[in-house]
Short mmCIF file of C-alpha atoms in Angstrom, two decimals:
data_model
loop_
_atom_site.label_atom_id
_atom_site.label_comp_id
_atom_site.label_asym_id
_atom_site.label_seq_id
_atom_site.Cartn_x
_atom_site.Cartn_y
_atom_site.Cartn_z
CA UNK P 1 -0.01 0.06 -0.03
CA UNK P 2 1.20 3.45 -1.01
CA UNK P 3 0.46 6.29 1.17
CA UNK P 4 1.47 9.86 2.13
CA UNK P 5 0.95 12.07 5.29
CA UNK P 6 -0.87 15.48 5.13
CA UNK P 7 1.42 18.43 5.88
CA UNK P 8 -1.42 20.07 7.84
CA UNK P 9 -1.46 19.35 11.79
CA UNK P 10 -3.27 16.28 12.65
CA UNK P 11 -5.73 18.12 14.99
CA UNK P 12 -7.42 19.82 11.98
CA UNK P 13 -10.01 18.03 10.13
CA UNK P 14 -12.06 16.37 12.78
CA UNK P 15 -13.48 18.58 15.26
CA UNK P 16 -16.58 16.75 16.42
CA UNK P 17 -17.18 16.19 20.10
CA UNK P 18 -18.68 13.21 21.48
CA UNK P 19 -21.50 14.74 23.61
CA UNK P 20 -22.39 16.85 20.39
CA UNK P 21 -23.65 13.55 18.92
CA UNK P 22 -26.85 13.60 21.06
CA UNK P 23 -29.85 13.73 18.90
CA UNK P 24 -32.10 16.66 19.41
CA UNK P 25 -35.07 14.88 17.71
CA UNK P 26 -35.42 12.45 20.73
CA UNK P 27 -38.56 12.15 22.57
CA UNK P 28 -38.72 13.08 25.97
CA UNK P 29 -41.28 12.29 28.65
CA UNK P 30 -41.23 14.26 32.02
CA UNK P 31 -44.29 12.70 33.82
CA UNK P 32 -42.48 9.51 35.30
CA UNK P 33 -41.57 10.31 38.99
CA UNK P 34 -43.62 13.54 39.31
CA UNK P 35 -46.38 15.37 37.20
CA UNK P 36 -45.27 18.49 35.69
CA UNK P 37 -46.90 20.75 37.99
CA UNK P 38 -44.97 18.93 40.97
CA UNK P 39 -41.58 19.43 39.53
CA UNK P 40 -39.17 20.76 41.93
CA UNK P 41 -35.51 20.34 43.37
CA UNK P 42 -35.00 16.78 45.10
CA UNK P 43 -32.60 16.00 47.86
CA UNK P 44 -31.29 12.56 47.50
CA UNK P 45 -31.84 10.42 50.51
CA UNK P 46 -30.73 6.85 49.61
CA UNK P 47 -30.80 3.98 52.02
CA UNK P 48 -27.24 3.61 51.34
CA UNK P 49 -24.37 4.38 48.98
CA UNK P 50 -22.11 2.11 47.09
CA UNK P 51 -18.75 0.81 48.77
CA UNK P 52 -17.31 0.43 45.50
CA UNK P 53 -17.60 2.57 42.29
CA UNK P 54 -15.82 2.09 38.81
CA UNK P 55 -15.23 5.08 36.78
CA UNK P 56 -14.59 4.30 32.84
CA UNK P 57 -13.32 6.85 30.41
CA UNK P 58 -11.72 6.77 26.99
CA UNK P 59 -9.51 9.24 24.87
CA UNK P 60 -8.78 9.56 21.38
CA UNK P 61 -6.14 11.24 19.18
CA UNK P 62 -5.49 11.82 15.34
CA UNK P 63 -1.77 11.10 14.70
CA UNK P 64 -1.90 11.96 11.34
CA UNK P 65 -4.12 12.75 8.32
CA UNK P 66 -2.99 10.50 5.28
CA UNK P 67 -3.89 9.74 1.70
CA UNK P 68 -4.13 6.23 0.33
CA UNK P 69 -2.77 6.09 -3.29
CA UNK P 70 -4.74 3.24 -5.01
CA UNK P 71 -5.89 2.56 -8.58
CA UNK P 72 -4.51 5.99 -9.82
CA UNK P 73 -6.53 7.76 -7.21
CA UNK P 74 -6.20 9.24 -3.79
CA UNK P 75 -8.32 8.37 -0.76
CA UNK P 76 -8.28 10.49 2.57
CA UNK P 77 -8.05 8.67 5.72
CA UNK P 78 -6.74 9.20 9.46
CA UNK P 79 -4.17 7.24 11.48
CA UNK P 80 -5.61 7.59 15.23
CA UNK P 81 -4.68 6.19 18.65
CA UNK P 82 -7.23 5.58 21.28
CA UNK P 83 -7.34 4.09 24.73
CA UNK P 84 -9.81 3.31 27.47
CA UNK P 85 -9.38 2.64 31.18
CA UNK P 86 -11.15 2.12 34.48
CA UNK P 87 -10.31 3.49 38.01
CA UNK P 88 -11.84 1.46 40.90
CA UNK P 89 -12.88 3.56 44.07
CA UNK P 90 -13.20 1.59 47.35
CA UNK P 91 -13.39 3.60 50.56
CA UNK P 92 -10.85 6.17 50.52
CA UNK P 93 -8.52 4.53 48.12
CA UNK P 94 -8.68 4.65 44.17
CA UNK P 95 -6.74 2.63 41.65
CA UNK P 96 -6.25 2.19 37.88
CA UNK P 97 -7.34 -1.42 37.30
CA UNK P 98 -7.39 -1.37 33.66
CA UNK P 99 -5.81 0.31 30.57
CA UNK P 100 -6.20 -0.79 26.85
CA UNK P 101 -4.74 1.00 23.81
CA UNK P 102 -5.61 0.61 20.01
CA UNK P 103 -4.44 2.28 16.71
CA UNK P 104 -6.13 2.27 13.61
CA UNK P 105 -5.69 3.52 9.93
CA UNK P 106 -9.44 4.83 9.45
CA UNK P 107 -10.27 5.22 5.68
CA UNK P 108 -13.06 3.97 3.46
CA UNK P 109 -13.52 0.25 2.73
CA UNK P 110 -13.04 1.19 -1.09
CA UNK P 111 -9.68 2.84 -0.50
CA UNK P 112 -7.36 0.02 -1.00
CA UNK P 113 -5.85 0.71 2.44
CA UNK P 114 -4.34 -1.82 4.84
CA UNK P 115 -2.34 -1.86 7.92
CA UNK P 116 0.40 0.50 8.54
CA UNK P 117 3.52 -0.81 10.33
CA UNK P 118 6.06 1.85 11.72
CA UNK P 119 8.96 1.58 14.01
CA UNK P 120 7.08 2.77 17.11
CA UNK P 121 3.37 1.37 16.53
CA UNK P 122 1.11 -0.52 14.06
CA UNK P 123 -1.97 0.95 12.84
CA UNK P 124 -4.62 -1.75 12.06
CA UNK P 125 -6.93 -1.06 9.14
CA UNK P 126 -10.24 -0.01 10.17
CA UNK P 127 -12.90 0.46 7.37
CA UNK P 128 -15.32 3.38 7.35
CA UNK P 129 -18.44 3.75 5.58
CA UNK P 130 -17.14 6.73 3.40
CA UNK P 131 -14.30 9.22 3.34
CA UNK P 132 -16.04 12.04 5.21
CA UNK P 133 -14.33 13.34 8.50
CA UNK P 134 -17.56 12.39 10.54
CA UNK P 135 -17.40 8.80 9.24
CA UNK P 136 -13.74 8.66 10.37
CA UNK P 137 -14.75 10.24 13.81
CA UNK P 138 -17.54 7.84 14.41
CA UNK P 139 -15.42 4.75 13.42
CA UNK P 140 -12.87 5.86 15.85
CA UNK P 141 -15.36 6.36 18.75
CA UNK P 142 -16.78 2.93 18.18
CA UNK P 143 -13.38 1.46 18.68
CA UNK P 144 -12.66 3.70 21.69
CA UNK P 145 -16.37 2.46 23.05
CA UNK P 146 -15.48 -1.26 22.39
CA UNK P 147 -12.50 -0.81 24.63
CA UNK P 148 -14.47 0.87 27.29
CA UNK P 149 -16.74 -2.14 27.26
CA UNK P 150 -13.93 -4.46 27.50
CA UNK P 151 -12.03 -2.60 30.59
CA UNK P 152 -15.46 -2.69 32.46
CA UNK P 153 -16.12 -6.39 31.72
CA UNK P 154 -16.12 -8.77 34.80
CA UNK P 155 -16.18 -6.00 37.65
CA UNK P 156 -17.72 -6.45 40.85
CA UNK P 157 -18.52 -2.98 41.62
CA UNK P 158 -21.99 -1.76 42.86
CA UNK P 159 -21.80 1.37 40.53
CA UNK P 160 -20.12 1.87 36.96
CA UNK P 161 -19.77 5.26 35.64
CA UNK P 162 -19.35 5.89 31.99
CA UNK P 163 -17.88 9.19 31.12
CA UNK P 164 -20.36 10.19 28.45
CA UNK P 165 -23.99 9.17 27.18
CA UNK P 166 -24.56 5.44 27.67
CA UNK P 167 -25.34 4.84 23.71
CA UNK P 168 -26.58 1.41 24.20
CA UNK P 169 -24.00 0.42 26.98
CA UNK P 170 -26.56 -1.57 29.00
CA UNK P 171 -24.45 -2.69 32.27
CA UNK P 172 -27.14 -3.40 34.97
CA UNK P 173 -24.63 -1.29 37.22
CA UNK P 174 -23.88 1.33 34.80
CA UNK P 175 -24.79 4.96 34.55
CA UNK P 176 -23.92 7.51 31.85
CA UNK P 177 -22.29 10.87 32.81
CA UNK P 178 -22.71 13.59 30.60
CA UNK P 179 -20.70 16.78 32.09
CA UNK P 180 -21.22 19.16 28.84
CA UNK P 181 -24.85 19.98 27.92
CA UNK P 182 -25.40 20.60 24.40
CA UNK P 183 -28.99 19.73 24.19
CA UNK P 184 -31.75 20.71 26.11
CA UNK P 185 -33.98 18.13 26.96
CA UNK P 186 -36.43 19.61 29.32
CA UNK P 187 -39.39 21.26 27.85
CA UNK P 188 -40.34 24.84 29.03
CA UNK P 189 -42.74 24.12 31.53
CA UNK P 190 -39.96 22.38 33.73
CA UNK P 191 -36.61 23.87 32.54
CA UNK P 192 -36.60 26.53 34.92
CA UNK P 193 -35.75 23.74 37.71
CA UNK P 194 -32.08 23.60 36.58
CA UNK P 195 -31.09 27.03 37.77
CA UNK P 196 -32.98 26.26 41.02
CA UNK P 197 -31.06 23.19 42.17
CA UNK P 198 -28.81 23.68 44.85
CA UNK P 199 -25.53 21.75 45.55
CA UNK P 200 -26.32 17.76 45.67
CA UNK P 201 -29.90 18.49 44.39
CA UNK P 202 -31.36 16.72 41.50
CA UNK P 203 -34.42 16.72 39.14
CA UNK P 204 -37.04 14.15 38.82
CA UNK P 205 -36.55 11.68 36.35
CA UNK P 206 -37.39 11.78 32.76
CA UNK P 207 -37.50 9.32 29.99
CA UNK P 208 -35.70 9.86 26.44
CA UNK P 209 -36.63 7.90 23.59
CA UNK P 210 -34.75 7.53 20.14
CA UNK P 211 -31.98 6.09 18.15
CA UNK P 212 -33.16 2.51 18.84
CA UNK P 213 -33.10 2.66 22.63
CA UNK P 214 -34.65 4.44 25.79
CA UNK P 215 -32.91 5.67 28.89
CA UNK P 216 -33.94 7.32 32.05
CA UNK P 217 -32.26 10.39 32.71
CA UNK P 218 -32.07 13.32 35.16
CA UNK P 219 -29.96 16.44 36.25
CA UNK P 220 -27.72 16.82 39.21
CA UNK P 221 -25.83 19.88 40.44
CA UNK P 222 -22.45 19.41 41.77
CA UNK P 223 -20.98 21.46 44.58
CA UNK P 224 -18.86 24.32 43.54
CA UNK P 225 -18.80 28.06 42.79
CA UNK P 226 -21.33 29.43 40.32
CA UNK P 227 -20.65 31.83 37.76
CA UNK P 228 -23.82 31.19 35.57
CA UNK P 229 -27.24 29.37 36.16
CA UNK P 230 -25.87 25.88 34.82
CA UNK P 231 -22.61 25.88 36.73
CA UNK P 232 -22.06 22.28 38.08
CA UNK P 233 -25.03 20.72 36.10
CA UNK P 234 -24.37 17.34 34.83
CA UNK P 235 -26.89 15.05 33.33
CA UNK P 236 -27.02 11.05 34.41
CA UNK P 237 -28.68 8.18 32.29
CA UNK P 238 -29.68 4.82 33.12
CA UNK P 239 -30.76 2.09 30.76
CA UNK P 240 -34.57 2.57 29.96
CA UNK P 241 -35.41 -1.02 31.42
CA UNK P 242 -37.25 -2.12 34.60
CA UNK P 243 -39.90 -0.11 36.29
CA UNK P 244 -40.03 3.61 37.17
CA UNK P 245 -39.44 2.84 40.87
CA UNK P 246 -36.29 1.02 40.34
CA UNK P 247 -34.89 3.82 38.15
CA UNK P 248 -35.97 6.41 40.95
CA UNK P 249 -34.07 4.24 43.50
CA UNK P 250 -30.87 4.00 41.19
CA UNK P 251 -31.22 7.65 40.79
CA UNK P 252 -31.15 8.43 44.52
CA UNK P 253 -27.85 6.17 44.87
CA UNK P 254 -26.09 7.79 41.90
CA UNK P 255 -27.00 11.28 42.90
CA UNK P 256 -25.72 10.82 46.69
CA UNK P 257 -22.61 9.07 45.57
CA UNK P 258 -21.16 11.33 42.99
CA UNK P 259 -20.65 14.91 44.49
CA UNK P 260 -17.81 13.78 46.64
CA UNK P 261 -15.92 13.19 43.80
CA UNK P 262 -16.39 16.73 42.48
CA UNK P 263 -13.22 18.44 41.40
CA UNK P 264 -12.00 22.05 42.40
CA UNK P 265 -11.19 24.84 39.99
CA UNK P 266 -7.43 25.00 41.57
CA UNK P 267 -6.92 21.43 40.55
CA UNK P 268 -8.87 20.87 37.52
CA UNK P 269 -9.98 23.44 34.40
CA UNK P 270 -13.24 21.77 34.12
CA UNK P 271 -14.23 21.73 37.78
CA UNK P 272 -16.58 20.59 39.05
CA UNK P 273 -18.09 18.36 36.31
CA UNK P 274 -14.76 16.41 35.58
CA UNK P 275 -14.80 14.30 38.68
CA UNK P 276 -11.24 13.62 40.19
CA UNK P 277 -11.37 10.11 39.17
CA UNK P 278 -11.98 10.70 35.49
CA UNK P 279 -9.50 13.48 35.38
CA UNK P 280 -6.76 11.34 36.57
CA UNK P 281 -7.64 8.49 34.25
CA UNK P 282 -7.71 10.96 31.40
CA UNK P 283 -4.10 12.08 32.28
CA UNK P 284 -2.99 8.36 32.39
CA UNK P 285 -4.71 7.31 29.25
CA UNK P 286 -3.02 10.40 27.22
CA UNK P 287 0.34 9.19 28.63
CA UNK P 288 -0.29 5.76 27.39
CA UNK P 289 -1.16 6.85 23.81
CA UNK P 290 2.49 7.81 23.56
CA UNK P 291 4.24 10.69 21.93
CA UNK P 292 2.41 12.26 19.29
CA UNK P 293 5.41 13.72 17.49
CA UNK P 294 7.17 10.76 17.72
CA UNK P 295 4.38 8.73 15.99
CA UNK P 296 4.06 11.27 13.42
CA UNK P 297 7.41 11.29 12.34
CA UNK P 298 7.46 7.33 12.12
CA UNK P 299 4.33 7.51 9.90
CA UNK P 300 6.25 9.90 7.55
CA UNK P 301 9.27 7.74 7.55
CA UNK P 302 6.87 4.58 6.86
CA UNK P 303 5.17 6.59 4.02
CA UNK P 304 8.75 7.46 2.62
CA UNK P 305 9.86 3.88 2.44
#
């Protein structure tokens, strides 16, 4: 396979963000836990909180944009690294219990691409639906999500927090944790409740349906300084299975357990939403991706040879 490396910096070309993939056309049902007229902030009061919590996160990086030369034509692709890991918190201790790293050449199935072997890494061929940047991004995200599921398999934790929307991940102990709000799910009659939430308070549950699956969801305000009405607001998701009563019980447990992990601004630039275990895991994962300049240089040498 002949290929060349684009001279532009690799970070230019795919600017999508995982949370921005939420579907604004999804259907929302708010009268589950309470009627619309009775919506008010809720102070969680679970019977108990988990002794063991696992946090799952993934990172990805474009190492180089490439052109695959095949049949007198050139096809766009990207060489990307991605990783996923788990932090397990038990009592006052936190330990990184799993880390997995993958690399791939993401290009259209018709591009004639194959694996790229360099001195420092091998990029397995990962076919995409077409040559658009969006197709490459989705394929990278799917590979990263697969790693996340792998590192969470076989756990014995009472709560598993996936950083980002669930998107079909149906671990019975799992919850999706969305720290950046790009979509307004609440209709106007109940939307003002978000600004009214105090530290540690949550909204009633609502049901979101669309994209082939449903999930229970609610908003929670984490403790921290407020410089705008939605400071510290995060959205949580549970698989849309079981009874509403079961989901409410689970929401109580999750809402009571997470605020103690809220980060502070002098330690984390995305405080308080970027929870301490997730922030630490992200740092470890980015380190495990390897040196970006070294990998890009090795790709250029492989292309030249």
